[in-house]
mmCIF file of C-alpha atoms in Angstrom:
data_model
loop_
_atom_site.group_PDB
_atom_site.id
_atom_site.type_symbol
_atom_site.label_atom_id
_atom_site.label_comp_id
_atom_site.label_asym_id
_atom_site.label_seq_id
_atom_site.Cartn_x
_atom_site.Cartn_y
_atom_site.Cartn_z
ATOM 1 C CA UNK A 1 -8.009 18.404 -13.091
ATOM 2 C CA UNK A 2 -10.309 15.545 -12.100
ATOM 3 C CA UNK A 3 -12.322 14.091 -14.875
ATOM 4 C CA UNK A 4 -15.812 15.586 -15.087
ATOM 5 C CA UNK A 5 -18.821 13.491 -15.882
ATOM 6 C CA UNK A 6 -21.314 14.781 -18.397
ATOM 7 C CA UNK A 7 -24.718 15.456 -16.903
ATOM 8 C CA UNK A 8 -26.194 13.665 -19.912
ATOM 9 C CA UNK A 9 -24.852 10.434 -18.410
ATOM 10 C CA UNK A 10 -27.305 10.753 -15.540
ATOM 11 C CA UNK A 11 -30.335 12.569 -16.931
ATOM 12 C CA UNK A 12 -33.084 10.350 -18.349
ATOM 13 C CA UNK A 13 -34.581 11.158 -21.697
ATOM 14 C CA UNK A 14 -37.531 13.410 -20.871
ATOM 15 C CA UNK A 15 -40.593 13.034 -23.072
ATOM 16 C CA UNK A 16 -42.374 16.328 -22.514
ATOM 17 C CA UNK A 17 -45.421 15.209 -24.484
ATOM 18 C CA UNK A 18 -46.313 12.785 -21.702
ATOM 19 C CA UNK A 19 -46.872 15.581 -19.208
ATOM 20 C CA UNK A 20 -44.984 17.899 -16.922
ATOM 21 C CA UNK A 21 -41.902 16.106 -15.568
ATOM 22 C CA UNK A 22 -41.406 16.228 -11.808
ATOM 23 C CA UNK A 23 -38.391 14.816 -10.046
ATOM 24 C CA UNK A 24 -39.654 12.388 -7.416
ATOM 25 C CA UNK A 25 -38.546 9.772 -4.939
ATOM 26 C CA UNK A 26 -40.719 6.639 -5.156
ATOM 27 C CA UNK A 27 -41.661 5.209 -1.759
ATOM 28 C CA UNK A 28 -43.861 2.335 -2.865
ATOM 29 C CA UNK A 29 -45.957 1.370 -5.874
ATOM 30 C CA UNK A 30 -48.474 4.215 -5.681
ATOM 31 C CA UNK A 31 -46.652 6.770 -3.547
ATOM 32 C CA UNK A 32 -43.874 9.160 -4.506
ATOM 33 C CA UNK A 33 -42.390 12.186 -2.762
ATOM 34 C CA UNK A 34 -41.704 15.447 -4.555
ATOM 35 C CA UNK A 35 -40.672 19.021 -3.847
ATOM 36 C CA UNK A 36 -42.487 21.633 -5.914
ATOM 37 C CA UNK A 37 -43.462 25.271 -5.568
ATOM 38 C CA UNK A 38 -46.777 26.023 -3.912
ATOM 39 C CA UNK A 39 -47.843 27.860 -7.109
ATOM 40 C CA UNK A 40 -47.441 24.568 -8.956
ATOM 41 C CA UNK A 41 -49.483 22.745 -6.340
ATOM 42 C CA UNK A 42 -52.225 25.387 -6.553
ATOM 43 C CA UNK A 43 -52.649 24.625 -10.264
ATOM 44 C CA UNK A 44 -53.291 20.981 -9.411
ATOM 45 C CA UNK A 45 -55.492 21.627 -6.355
ATOM 46 C CA UNK A 46 -57.934 24.530 -6.834
ATOM 47 C CA UNK A 47 -59.377 26.680 -4.061
ATOM 48 C CA UNK A 48 -61.435 24.232 -1.935
ATOM 49 C CA UNK A 49 -63.952 26.964 -1.083
ATOM 50 C CA UNK A 50 -65.287 26.800 -4.629
ATOM 51 C CA UNK A 51 -66.241 23.167 -4.109
ATOM 52 C CA UNK A 52 -68.545 24.205 -1.251
ATOM 53 C CA UNK A 53 -70.121 27.158 -3.056
ATOM 54 C CA UNK A 54 -73.286 26.080 -4.919
ATOM 55 C CA UNK A 55 -73.314 29.438 -6.727
ATOM 56 C CA UNK A 56 -69.852 28.814 -8.169
ATOM 57 C CA UNK A 57 -70.387 25.233 -9.320
ATOM 58 C CA UNK A 58 -72.451 26.063 -12.458
ATOM 59 C CA UNK A 59 -69.551 28.182 -13.761
ATOM 60 C CA UNK A 60 -66.941 25.461 -13.374
ATOM 61 C CA UNK A 61 -65.872 23.205 -16.207
ATOM 62 C CA UNK A 62 -66.952 19.578 -16.188
ATOM 63 C CA UNK A 63 -63.486 18.545 -14.961
ATOM 64 C CA UNK A 64 -63.561 21.185 -12.218
ATOM 65 C CA UNK A 65 -67.020 20.084 -11.064
ATOM 66 C CA UNK A 66 -65.841 16.483 -10.911
ATOM 67 C CA UNK A 67 -62.828 17.535 -8.847
ATOM 68 C CA UNK A 68 -65.114 19.516 -6.524
ATOM 69 C CA UNK A 69 -67.459 16.571 -6.028
ATOM 70 C CA UNK A 70 -64.588 14.233 -5.199
ATOM 71 C CA UNK A 71 -63.059 16.801 -2.862
ATOM 72 C CA UNK A 72 -66.349 17.086 -0.978
ATOM 73 C CA UNK A 73 -66.463 13.305 -0.550
ATOM 74 C CA UNK A 74 -63.023 13.212 1.056
ATOM 75 C CA UNK A 75 -62.425 16.418 2.968
ATOM 76 C CA UNK A 76 -64.006 18.246 5.897
ATOM 77 C CA UNK A 77 -66.228 21.219 5.252
ATOM 78 C CA UNK A 78 -64.707 24.698 5.619
ATOM 79 C CA UNK A 79 -67.833 26.804 6.028
ATOM 80 C CA UNK A 80 -69.254 26.755 9.532
ATOM 81 C CA UNK A 81 -66.273 24.917 11.049
ATOM 82 C CA UNK A 82 -63.096 25.797 12.939
ATOM 83 C CA UNK A 83 -61.133 24.936 9.819
ATOM 84 C CA UNK A 84 -61.982 28.339 8.352
ATOM 85 C CA UNK A 85 -60.495 30.260 11.283
ATOM 86 C CA UNK A 86 -57.594 27.864 11.672
ATOM 87 C CA UNK A 87 -56.545 28.643 8.090
ATOM 88 C CA UNK A 88 -56.213 32.347 8.948
ATOM 89 C CA UNK A 89 -54.041 31.571 11.975
ATOM 90 C CA UNK A 90 -52.004 29.211 9.792
ATOM 91 C CA UNK A 91 -51.553 31.998 7.220
ATOM 92 C CA UNK A 92 -50.091 34.302 9.860
ATOM 93 C CA UNK A 93 -47.730 31.541 10.996
ATOM 94 C CA UNK A 94 -46.458 30.898 7.450
ATOM 95 C CA UNK A 95 -46.128 34.620 6.761
ATOM 96 C CA UNK A 96 -44.009 35.043 9.906
ATOM 97 C CA UNK A 97 -41.812 32.216 8.685
ATOM 98 C CA UNK A 98 -41.430 33.664 5.203
ATOM 99 C CA UNK A 99 -40.544 37.085 6.636
ATOM 100 C CA UNK A 100 -37.866 35.521 8.823
ATOM 101 C CA UNK A 101 -39.639 36.459 12.048
ATOM 102 C CA UNK A 102 -39.364 32.891 13.308
ATOM 103 C CA UNK A 103 -35.802 32.235 12.224
ATOM 104 C CA UNK A 104 -35.368 28.549 11.522
ATOM 105 C CA UNK A 105 -37.849 27.541 14.230
ATOM 106 C CA UNK A 106 -40.872 26.943 12.011
ATOM 107 C CA UNK A 107 -42.094 24.134 9.804
ATOM 108 C CA UNK A 108 -45.140 22.899 7.915
ATOM 109 C CA UNK A 109 -45.993 19.260 7.203
ATOM 110 C CA UNK A 110 -46.059 17.747 3.699
ATOM 111 C CA UNK A 111 -49.170 17.971 1.563
ATOM 112 C CA UNK A 112 -50.833 14.600 0.931
ATOM 113 C CA UNK A 113 -52.028 14.827 -2.679
ATOM 114 C CA UNK A 114 -54.261 12.235 -4.331
ATOM 115 C CA UNK A 115 -54.189 12.036 -8.122
ATOM 116 C CA UNK A 116 -56.687 9.404 -9.371
ATOM 117 C CA UNK A 117 -54.653 8.321 -12.409
ATOM 118 C CA UNK A 118 -51.477 6.328 -12.063
ATOM 119 C CA UNK A 119 -48.461 8.437 -13.020
ATOM 120 C CA UNK A 120 -45.872 7.153 -15.419
ATOM 121 C CA UNK A 121 -42.340 7.182 -14.020
ATOM 122 C CA UNK A 122 -38.980 7.008 -15.764
ATOM 123 C CA UNK A 123 -35.586 6.426 -14.219
ATOM 124 C CA UNK A 124 -31.864 6.664 -14.977
ATOM 125 C CA UNK A 125 -28.657 6.156 -13.082
ATOM 126 C CA UNK A 126 -27.434 9.233 -11.216
ATOM 127 C CA UNK A 127 -24.278 10.089 -9.277
ATOM 128 C CA UNK A 128 -25.869 8.969 -5.987
ATOM 129 C CA UNK A 129 -28.054 6.171 -7.267
ATOM 130 C CA UNK A 130 -31.147 6.137 -9.432
ATOM 131 C CA UNK A 131 -32.986 9.340 -10.332
ATOM 132 C CA UNK A 132 -36.741 9.241 -10.995
ATOM 133 C CA UNK A 133 -39.103 11.497 -12.889
ATOM 134 C CA UNK A 134 -42.901 11.290 -12.835
ATOM 135 C CA UNK A 135 -44.999 12.714 -15.638
ATOM 136 C CA UNK A 136 -47.903 14.766 -14.368
ATOM 137 C CA UNK A 137 -50.596 15.257 -17.043
ATOM 138 C CA UNK A 138 -50.896 18.894 -18.072
ATOM 139 C CA UNK A 139 -54.593 18.895 -17.113
ATOM 140 C CA UNK A 140 -54.062 16.968 -13.882
ATOM 141 C CA UNK A 141 -56.239 17.842 -10.906
ATOM 142 C CA UNK A 142 -56.088 16.333 -7.470
ATOM 143 C CA UNK A 143 -57.495 16.395 -3.963
ATOM 144 C CA UNK A 144 -55.621 16.924 -0.726
ATOM 145 C CA UNK A 145 -56.157 14.109 1.745
ATOM 146 C CA UNK A 146 -54.157 16.013 4.348
ATOM 147 C CA UNK A 147 -52.915 19.612 4.806
ATOM 148 C CA UNK A 148 -55.903 21.276 3.113
ATOM 149 C CA UNK A 149 -55.984 23.854 5.916
ATOM 150 C CA UNK A 150 -52.369 24.697 5.073
ATOM 151 C CA UNK A 151 -53.347 24.990 1.404
ATOM 152 C CA UNK A 152 -56.168 27.374 2.283
ATOM 153 C CA UNK A 153 -53.720 29.386 4.392
ATOM 154 C CA UNK A 154 -51.508 29.881 1.335
ATOM 155 C CA UNK A 155 -54.555 31.008 -0.636
ATOM 156 C CA UNK A 156 -55.307 33.604 2.048
ATOM 157 C CA UNK A 157 -51.714 34.830 1.725
ATOM 158 C CA UNK A 158 -51.967 35.259 -2.037
ATOM 159 C CA UNK A 159 -55.277 37.107 -1.693
ATOM 160 C CA UNK A 160 -53.945 39.650 0.822
ATOM 161 C CA UNK A 161 -50.138 39.494 0.804
ATOM 162 C CA UNK A 162 -49.690 43.070 2.004
ATOM 163 C CA UNK A 163 -51.905 42.391 5.004
ATOM 164 C CA UNK A 164 -49.469 39.697 6.092
ATOM 165 C CA UNK A 165 -46.339 41.718 5.258
ATOM 166 C CA UNK A 166 -45.128 39.535 2.391
ATOM 167 C CA UNK A 167 -45.358 39.420 -1.402
ATOM 168 C CA UNK A 168 -47.404 37.143 -3.610
ATOM 169 C CA UNK A 169 -44.205 35.861 -5.209
ATOM 170 C CA UNK A 170 -42.883 34.742 -1.825
ATOM 171 C CA UNK A 171 -45.943 32.545 -1.431
ATOM 172 C CA UNK A 172 -46.028 31.154 -4.961
ATOM 173 C CA UNK A 173 -42.299 30.383 -5.098
ATOM 174 C CA UNK A 174 -42.208 28.693 -1.705
ATOM 175 C CA UNK A 175 -40.979 25.102 -2.011
ATOM 176 C CA UNK A 176 -43.266 22.564 -0.351
ATOM 177 C CA UNK A 177 -43.000 18.829 0.133
ATOM 178 C CA UNK A 178 -45.775 16.775 -1.439
ATOM 179 C CA UNK A 179 -46.660 13.128 -0.977
ATOM 180 C CA UNK A 180 -48.209 12.088 -4.287
ATOM 181 C CA UNK A 181 -50.630 9.162 -3.967
ATOM 182 C CA UNK A 182 -51.522 8.136 -7.490
ATOM 183 C CA UNK A 183 -53.565 5.401 -9.105
ATOM 184 C CA UNK A 184 -55.446 4.424 -5.921
ATOM 185 C CA UNK A 185 -59.226 4.258 -5.506
ATOM 186 C CA UNK A 186 -61.500 6.863 -3.956
ATOM 187 C CA UNK A 187 -62.186 4.415 -1.119
ATOM 188 C CA UNK A 188 -58.461 4.162 -0.400
ATOM 189 C CA UNK A 189 -58.129 7.953 -0.487
ATOM 190 C CA UNK A 190 -60.968 8.308 2.037
ATOM 191 C CA UNK A 191 -59.287 5.761 4.280
ATOM 192 C CA UNK A 192 -55.982 7.643 4.173
ATOM 193 C CA UNK A 193 -57.815 10.843 5.130
ATOM 194 C CA UNK A 194 -59.457 8.989 8.020
ATOM 195 C CA UNK A 195 -56.220 7.450 9.254
ATOM 196 C CA UNK A 196 -54.188 10.634 8.902
ATOM 197 C CA UNK A 197 -56.712 12.664 10.873
ATOM 198 C CA UNK A 198 -57.812 10.165 13.506
ATOM 199 C CA UNK A 199 -54.801 10.736 15.755
ATOM 200 C CA UNK A 200 -54.635 14.478 15.107
ATOM 201 C CA UNK A 201 -57.666 16.745 15.208
ATOM 202 C CA UNK A 202 -60.336 14.070 15.410
ATOM 203 C CA UNK A 203 -62.976 14.564 12.700
ATOM 204 C CA UNK A 204 -66.600 14.780 13.742
ATOM 205 C CA UNK A 205 -68.563 11.544 13.670
ATOM 206 C CA UNK A 206 -70.041 12.168 10.250
ATOM 207 C CA UNK A 207 -66.665 12.839 8.643
ATOM 208 C CA UNK A 208 -65.091 9.841 10.381
ATOM 209 C CA UNK A 209 -67.886 7.540 9.226
ATOM 210 C CA UNK A 210 -67.582 8.971 5.747
ATOM 211 C CA UNK A 211 -63.915 8.015 5.594
ATOM 212 C CA UNK A 212 -63.622 4.689 7.415
ATOM 213 C CA UNK A 213 -64.151 2.093 4.695
ATOM 214 C CA UNK A 214 -63.076 -0.627 7.152
ATOM 215 C CA UNK A 215 -66.445 -0.207 8.890
ATOM 216 C CA UNK A 216 -68.913 -2.672 7.346
ATOM 217 C CA UNK A 217 -71.942 -0.424 7.854
ATOM 218 C CA UNK A 218 -70.172 2.513 6.207
ATOM 219 C CA UNK A 219 -69.038 0.370 3.287
ATOM 220 C CA UNK A 220 -72.567 -0.964 2.749
ATOM 221 C CA UNK A 221 -73.997 2.560 3.016
ATOM 222 C CA UNK A 222 -71.689 3.802 0.270
ATOM 223 C CA UNK A 223 -72.773 0.808 -1.785
ATOM 224 C CA UNK A 224 -76.398 1.868 -1.352
ATOM 225 C CA UNK A 225 -75.561 5.368 -2.531
ATOM 226 C CA UNK A 226 -74.326 3.962 -5.850
ATOM 227 C CA UNK A 227 -76.937 1.219 -6.311
ATOM 228 C CA UNK A 228 -80.185 2.805 -5.149
ATOM 229 C CA UNK A 229 -81.956 4.893 -7.787
ATOM 230 C CA UNK A 230 -84.248 7.810 -6.868
ATOM 231 C CA UNK A 231 -86.172 10.391 -8.931
ATOM 232 C CA UNK A 232 -84.503 13.781 -9.326
ATOM 233 C CA UNK A 233 -86.546 16.713 -8.057
ATOM 234 C CA UNK A 234 -85.098 18.884 -10.836
ATOM 235 C CA UNK A 235 -85.386 16.681 -13.926
ATOM 236 C CA UNK A 236 -87.659 13.869 -12.776
ATOM 237 C CA UNK A 237 -85.135 11.416 -14.174
ATOM 238 C CA UNK A 238 -83.692 8.578 -12.120
ATOM 239 C CA UNK A 239 -80.373 9.382 -10.435
ATOM 240 C CA UNK A 240 -78.149 7.558 -7.918
ATOM 241 C CA UNK A 241 -79.019 8.078 -4.254
ATOM 242 C CA UNK A 242 -75.574 9.618 -3.698
ATOM 243 C CA UNK A 243 -76.705 12.757 -5.528
ATOM 244 C CA UNK A 244 -79.135 13.551 -2.681
ATOM 245 C CA UNK A 245 -76.937 12.487 0.260
ATOM 246 C CA UNK A 246 -74.564 14.967 1.904
ATOM 247 C CA UNK A 247 -71.361 13.150 2.826
ATOM 248 C CA UNK A 248 -69.627 15.952 4.700
ATOM 249 C CA UNK A 249 -72.256 17.771 6.766
ATOM 250 C CA UNK A 250 -73.385 17.003 10.290
ATOM 251 C CA UNK A 251 -76.846 18.350 9.553
ATOM 252 C CA UNK A 252 -78.616 19.999 6.638
ATOM 253 C CA UNK A 253 -79.902 23.541 6.349
ATOM 254 C CA UNK A 254 -83.395 24.193 5.036
ATOM 255 C CA UNK A 255 -81.898 25.554 1.806
ATOM 256 C CA UNK A 256 -79.675 22.527 1.162
ATOM 257 C CA UNK A 257 -80.847 20.460 -1.821
ATOM 258 C CA UNK A 258 -79.884 17.087 -0.343
ATOM 259 C CA UNK A 259 -82.440 14.789 1.295
ATOM 260 C CA UNK A 260 -80.317 13.500 4.161
ATOM 261 C CA UNK A 261 -76.801 13.152 5.556
ATOM 262 C CA UNK A 262 -74.485 10.194 5.357
ATOM 263 C CA UNK A 263 -74.744 9.459 9.083
ATOM 264 C CA UNK A 264 -78.559 9.376 8.814
ATOM 265 C CA UNK A 265 -78.386 6.925 5.924
ATOM 266 C CA UNK A 266 -75.858 4.821 7.844
ATOM 267 C CA UNK A 267 -78.280 4.641 10.792
ATOM 268 C CA UNK A 268 -80.953 3.351 8.395
ATOM 269 C CA UNK A 269 -78.504 0.738 7.109
ATOM 270 C CA UNK A 270 -77.728 -0.493 10.618
ATOM 271 C CA UNK A 271 -81.348 -0.762 11.750
ATOM 272 C CA UNK A 272 -82.322 -2.450 8.486
ATOM 273 C CA UNK A 273 -79.651 -5.056 9.204
ATOM 274 C CA UNK A 274 -80.255 -5.547 12.936
ATOM 275 C CA UNK A 275 -83.812 -4.356 13.523
ATOM 276 C CA UNK A 276 -84.595 -2.486 16.732
ATOM 277 C CA UNK A 277 -81.424 -3.689 18.404
ATOM 278 C CA UNK A 278 -79.640 -1.579 15.797
ATOM 279 C CA UNK A 279 -80.681 1.654 17.502
ATOM 280 C CA UNK A 280 -77.904 1.105 20.049
ATOM 281 C CA UNK A 281 -75.375 0.249 17.333
ATOM 282 C CA UNK A 282 -75.725 3.400 15.239
ATOM 283 C CA UNK A 283 -73.013 5.360 17.052
ATOM 284 C CA UNK A 284 -70.438 2.568 17.061
ATOM 285 C CA UNK A 285 -68.358 0.584 14.606
ATOM 286 C CA UNK A 286 -69.838 -2.429 12.816
ATOM 287 C CA UNK A 287 -67.448 -5.146 11.694
ATOM 288 C CA UNK A 288 -67.977 -7.769 9.023
ATOM 289 C CA UNK A 289 -68.083 -10.329 11.825
ATOM 290 C CA UNK A 290 -71.154 -8.537 13.223
ATOM 291 C CA UNK A 291 -73.255 -9.120 10.101
ATOM 292 C CA UNK A 292 -75.990 -11.794 10.109
ATOM 293 C CA UNK A 293 -74.607 -15.326 10.178
ATOM 294 C CA UNK A 294 -74.303 -16.787 6.707
ATOM 295 C CA UNK A 295 -74.511 -13.423 4.923
ATOM 296 C CA UNK A 296 -71.484 -11.610 3.556
ATOM 297 C CA UNK A 297 -71.229 -7.883 2.960
ATOM 298 C CA UNK A 298 -72.315 -8.187 -0.686
ATOM 299 C CA UNK A 299 -75.405 -10.207 0.256
ATOM 300 C CA UNK A 300 -76.402 -7.745 2.979
ATOM 301 C CA UNK A 301 -75.880 -4.763 0.689
ATOM 302 C CA UNK A 302 -78.076 -6.312 -2.031
ATOM 303 C CA UNK A 303 -80.910 -7.056 0.394
ATOM 304 C CA UNK A 304 -80.845 -3.621 2.030
ATOM 305 C CA UNK A 305 -80.571 -1.869 -1.358
ATOM 306 C CA UNK A 306 -83.722 -3.609 -2.591
ATOM 307 C CA UNK A 307 -85.803 -2.318 0.318
ATOM 308 C CA UNK A 308 -84.113 1.091 0.481
ATOM 309 C CA UNK A 309 -84.833 1.786 -3.181
ATOM 310 C CA UNK A 310 -88.496 0.924 -2.668
ATOM 311 C CA UNK A 311 -88.792 3.280 0.315
ATOM 312 C CA UNK A 312 -87.030 6.185 -1.380
ATOM 313 C CA UNK A 313 -89.126 5.707 -4.517
ATOM 314 C CA UNK A 314 -92.433 5.510 -2.605
ATOM 315 C CA UNK A 315 -91.744 8.585 -0.500
ATOM 316 C CA UNK A 316 -89.557 10.657 -2.829
ATOM 317 C CA UNK A 317 -91.904 13.646 -2.562
ATOM 318 C CA UNK A 318 -91.730 13.565 1.231
ATOM 319 C CA UNK A 319 -87.923 13.398 1.193
ATOM 320 C CA UNK A 320 -87.711 16.224 -1.324
ATOM 321 C CA UNK A 321 -89.942 18.278 0.977
ATOM 322 C CA UNK A 322 -87.987 17.308 4.109
ATOM 323 C CA UNK A 323 -88.330 20.759 5.716
ATOM 324 C CA UNK A 324 -92.095 20.187 6.002
ATOM 325 C CA UNK A 325 -92.001 16.463 6.847
ATOM 326 C CA UNK A 326 -90.432 14.224 9.472
ATOM 327 C CA UNK A 327 -89.349 11.386 7.211
ATOM 328 C CA UNK A 328 -85.713 12.462 6.791
ATOM 329 C CA UNK A 329 -85.109 12.984 10.522
ATOM 330 C CA UNK A 330 -82.436 10.564 11.803
ATOM 331 C CA UNK A 331 -84.781 8.874 14.302
ATOM 332 C CA UNK A 332 -87.555 8.456 11.738
ATOM 333 C CA UNK A 333 -85.336 7.059 8.995
ATOM 334 C CA UNK A 334 -83.698 4.726 11.501
ATOM 335 C CA UNK A 335 -87.203 3.613 12.543
ATOM 336 C CA UNK A 336 -88.040 2.958 8.893
ATOM 337 C CA UNK A 337 -84.921 0.803 8.754
ATOM 338 C CA UNK A 338 -86.050 -1.143 11.825
ATOM 339 C CA UNK A 339 -89.465 -1.685 10.249
ATOM 340 C CA UNK A 340 -87.850 -2.688 6.945
ATOM 341 C CA UNK A 341 -85.732 -5.241 8.828
ATOM 342 C CA UNK A 342 -88.702 -7.627 8.699
ATOM 343 C CA UNK A 343 -88.254 -7.673 4.897
ATOM 344 C CA UNK A 344 -84.703 -9.004 5.169
ATOM 345 C CA UNK A 345 -84.067 -12.685 4.441
ATOM 346 C CA UNK A 346 -82.195 -13.130 7.741
ATOM 347 C CA UNK A 347 -84.952 -11.632 9.937
ATOM 348 C CA UNK A 348 -87.107 -13.775 12.190
ATOM 349 C CA UNK A 349 -90.437 -15.079 10.972
ATOM 350 C CA UNK A 350 -93.000 -13.879 10.159
ATOM 351 C CA UNK A 351 -91.300 -11.799 7.511
ATOM 352 C CA UNK A 352 -92.877 -8.914 5.677
ATOM 353 C CA UNK A 353 -93.067 -8.566 1.895
ATOM 354 C CA UNK A 354 -92.373 -5.274 0.146
ATOM 355 C CA UNK A 355 -96.042 -5.067 -0.798
ATOM 356 C CA UNK A 356 -97.059 -5.498 2.855
ATOM 357 C CA UNK A 357 -94.545 -2.851 3.887
ATOM 358 C CA UNK A 358 -95.911 -0.380 1.350
ATOM 359 C CA UNK A 359 -99.512 -0.968 2.449
ATOM 360 C CA UNK A 360 -98.587 -0.537 6.123
ATOM 361 C CA UNK A 361 -96.860 2.815 5.515
ATOM 362 C CA UNK A 362 -99.168 4.166 2.820
ATOM 363 C CA UNK A 363 -101.428 6.191 5.123
ATOM 364 C CA UNK A 364 -98.791 7.540 7.533
ATOM 365 C CA UNK A 365 -99.022 11.328 7.934
ATOM 366 C CA UNK A 366 -95.445 12.436 7.298
ATOM 367 C CA UNK A 367 -96.201 16.158 7.635
ATOM 368 C CA UNK A 368 -94.261 17.825 10.446
ATOM 369 C CA UNK A 369 -97.328 18.378 12.633
ATOM 370 C CA UNK A 370 -96.813 18.535 16.412
ATOM 371 C CA UNK A 371 -100.253 17.063 17.059
ATOM 372 C CA UNK A 372 -99.213 13.948 15.122
ATOM 373 C CA UNK A 373 -95.580 13.434 16.114
ATOM 374 C CA UNK A 374 -95.190 15.064 19.569
ATOM 375 C CA UNK A 375 -93.775 12.510 21.989
ATOM 376 C CA UNK A 376 -93.000 10.116 19.137
ATOM 377 C CA UNK A 377 -90.466 11.557 16.684
ATOM 378 C CA UNK A 378 -89.958 14.833 18.522
ATOM 379 C CA UNK A 379 -91.292 17.371 20.992
ATOM 380 C CA UNK A 380 -93.440 20.463 20.671
ATOM 381 C CA UNK A 381 -91.524 23.652 21.460
ATOM 382 C CA UNK A 382 -92.777 26.706 23.329
ATOM 383 C CA UNK A 383 -93.527 28.331 19.970
ATOM 384 C CA UNK A 384 -95.763 25.444 18.934
ATOM 385 C CA UNK A 385 -93.331 24.006 16.397
ATOM 386 C CA UNK A 386 -92.147 20.391 16.327
ATOM 387 C CA UNK A 387 -88.512 19.882 17.281
ATOM 388 C CA UNK A 388 -86.837 16.753 15.891
ATOM 389 C CA UNK A 389 -83.693 17.318 17.945
ATOM 390 C CA UNK A 390 -83.949 13.991 19.765
ATOM 391 C CA UNK A 391 -81.535 11.408 18.419
ATOM 392 C CA UNK A 392 -81.946 7.883 17.117
ATOM 393 C CA UNK A 393 -81.628 6.319 20.568
ATOM 394 C CA UNK A 394 -84.161 8.739 22.059
ATOM 395 C CA UNK A 395 -86.925 8.532 19.477
ATOM 396 C CA UNK A 396 -86.127 5.627 17.173
ATOM 397 C CA UNK A 397 -87.953 2.916 19.095
ATOM 398 C CA UNK A 398 -91.025 5.102 19.773
ATOM 399 C CA UNK A 399 -91.248 5.954 16.076
ATOM 400 C CA UNK A 400 -90.864 2.326 15.019
ATOM 401 C CA UNK A 401 -93.725 1.413 17.358
ATOM 402 C CA UNK A 402 -95.914 4.068 15.759
ATOM 403 C CA UNK A 403 -95.092 2.767 12.297
ATOM 404 C CA UNK A 404 -95.665 -0.958 12.794
ATOM 405 C CA UNK A 405 -97.310 -1.848 16.128
ATOM 406 C CA UNK A 406 -101.028 -2.004 15.321
ATOM 407 C CA UNK A 407 -101.917 -2.355 19.018
ATOM 408 C CA UNK A 408 -100.345 0.962 19.991
ATOM 409 C CA UNK A 409 -102.173 4.279 20.223
ATOM 410 C CA UNK A 410 -99.364 5.962 18.337
ATOM 411 C CA UNK A 411 -99.976 3.637 15.363
ATOM 412 C CA UNK A 412 -103.437 5.181 14.910
ATOM 413 C CA UNK A 413 -102.262 8.689 15.773
ATOM 414 C CA UNK A 414 -99.655 8.950 13.004
ATOM 415 C CA UNK A 415 -102.325 7.804 10.559
ATOM 416 C CA UNK A 416 -104.923 10.291 11.679
ATOM 417 C CA UNK A 417 -107.269 7.623 13.067
ATOM 418 C CA UNK A 418 -107.059 8.721 16.697
ATOM 419 C CA UNK A 419 -108.393 11.990 18.033
ATOM 420 C CA UNK A 420 -105.798 14.652 17.196
#
């Protein structure tokens, strides 16, 4: 008989106390491939719908809330998008495959899992080369940068297995391929999401801007969200601006607690940098080479943050009451950025001090009154309400004129000095 080789020769010493061992294939420093059951994956990545449910968040643990917040910064929304319906179609496809209805002619792509902490790996010689094991912490949680719709499809299957003609065990025991990205930053994870989705189902503008950290305006905007401090409407304490900015919604509902969306804040950033010429730049990419001559990204971010914090502090009440004011409308905030441009060190003379800016804006009527803002920031509808549907390019310049051009009629009108 041929000599047999003891398996102990090839198996590394597994230290279970370090975490759950997973056999992996390292691809590069922070990327390994693994095959695990979907049930295992579901313990690492919870139901993404919970992250979008404000009623569920208070009942989550601190770790679960943190995971939900990070997930919402990276992924597309489910509610109100095609992703929700696509997941149901995907569930039927997977169920057909599990039942054998598709034979061998079906496949699903790997899950792209981001785990913030770097995973410890161990290795030992095996019969076909080196074998690797990664230790996944027992309390590990992660976010899917790709294949979240597939994940949601599996969740649908476990919730109603009989409806799809399968069993819950068939779903949980299904082996899936997972790309494990570990020990990389949130910015890098966003970029991977952006790159993985750009050539597939193209994300909407807001999601794309959210993810593309190579865009200078987006990078600076995220910097503002961390640096700028605003008063909380709930506690009155100072909190980072990011707590009141929605990073994954195209527009806010009246009931949403946030003040504004990421794309609106990015428009403010661009007009603060470029002034009125920035209105035409808000829908396009901004490279580092486009920034003011002699000013790097850090310098620009510091200057814009200084003015942005002042504006959000001065008008916090108006932003908190955005449903009854115009100040958080994309065109109006972009106009505020254009007006604030004169406070930037790279703007043309004469420049404007923060004190001068505050005095100029102090008596603006921000209330959403058609008689004040019709034809400037919006249009009066047939019902007599003010519609702010016009975009930055439509209404930004007219609003900026009303805010800072003392010779214009609209300047007096938005301050209640002209006949209303």
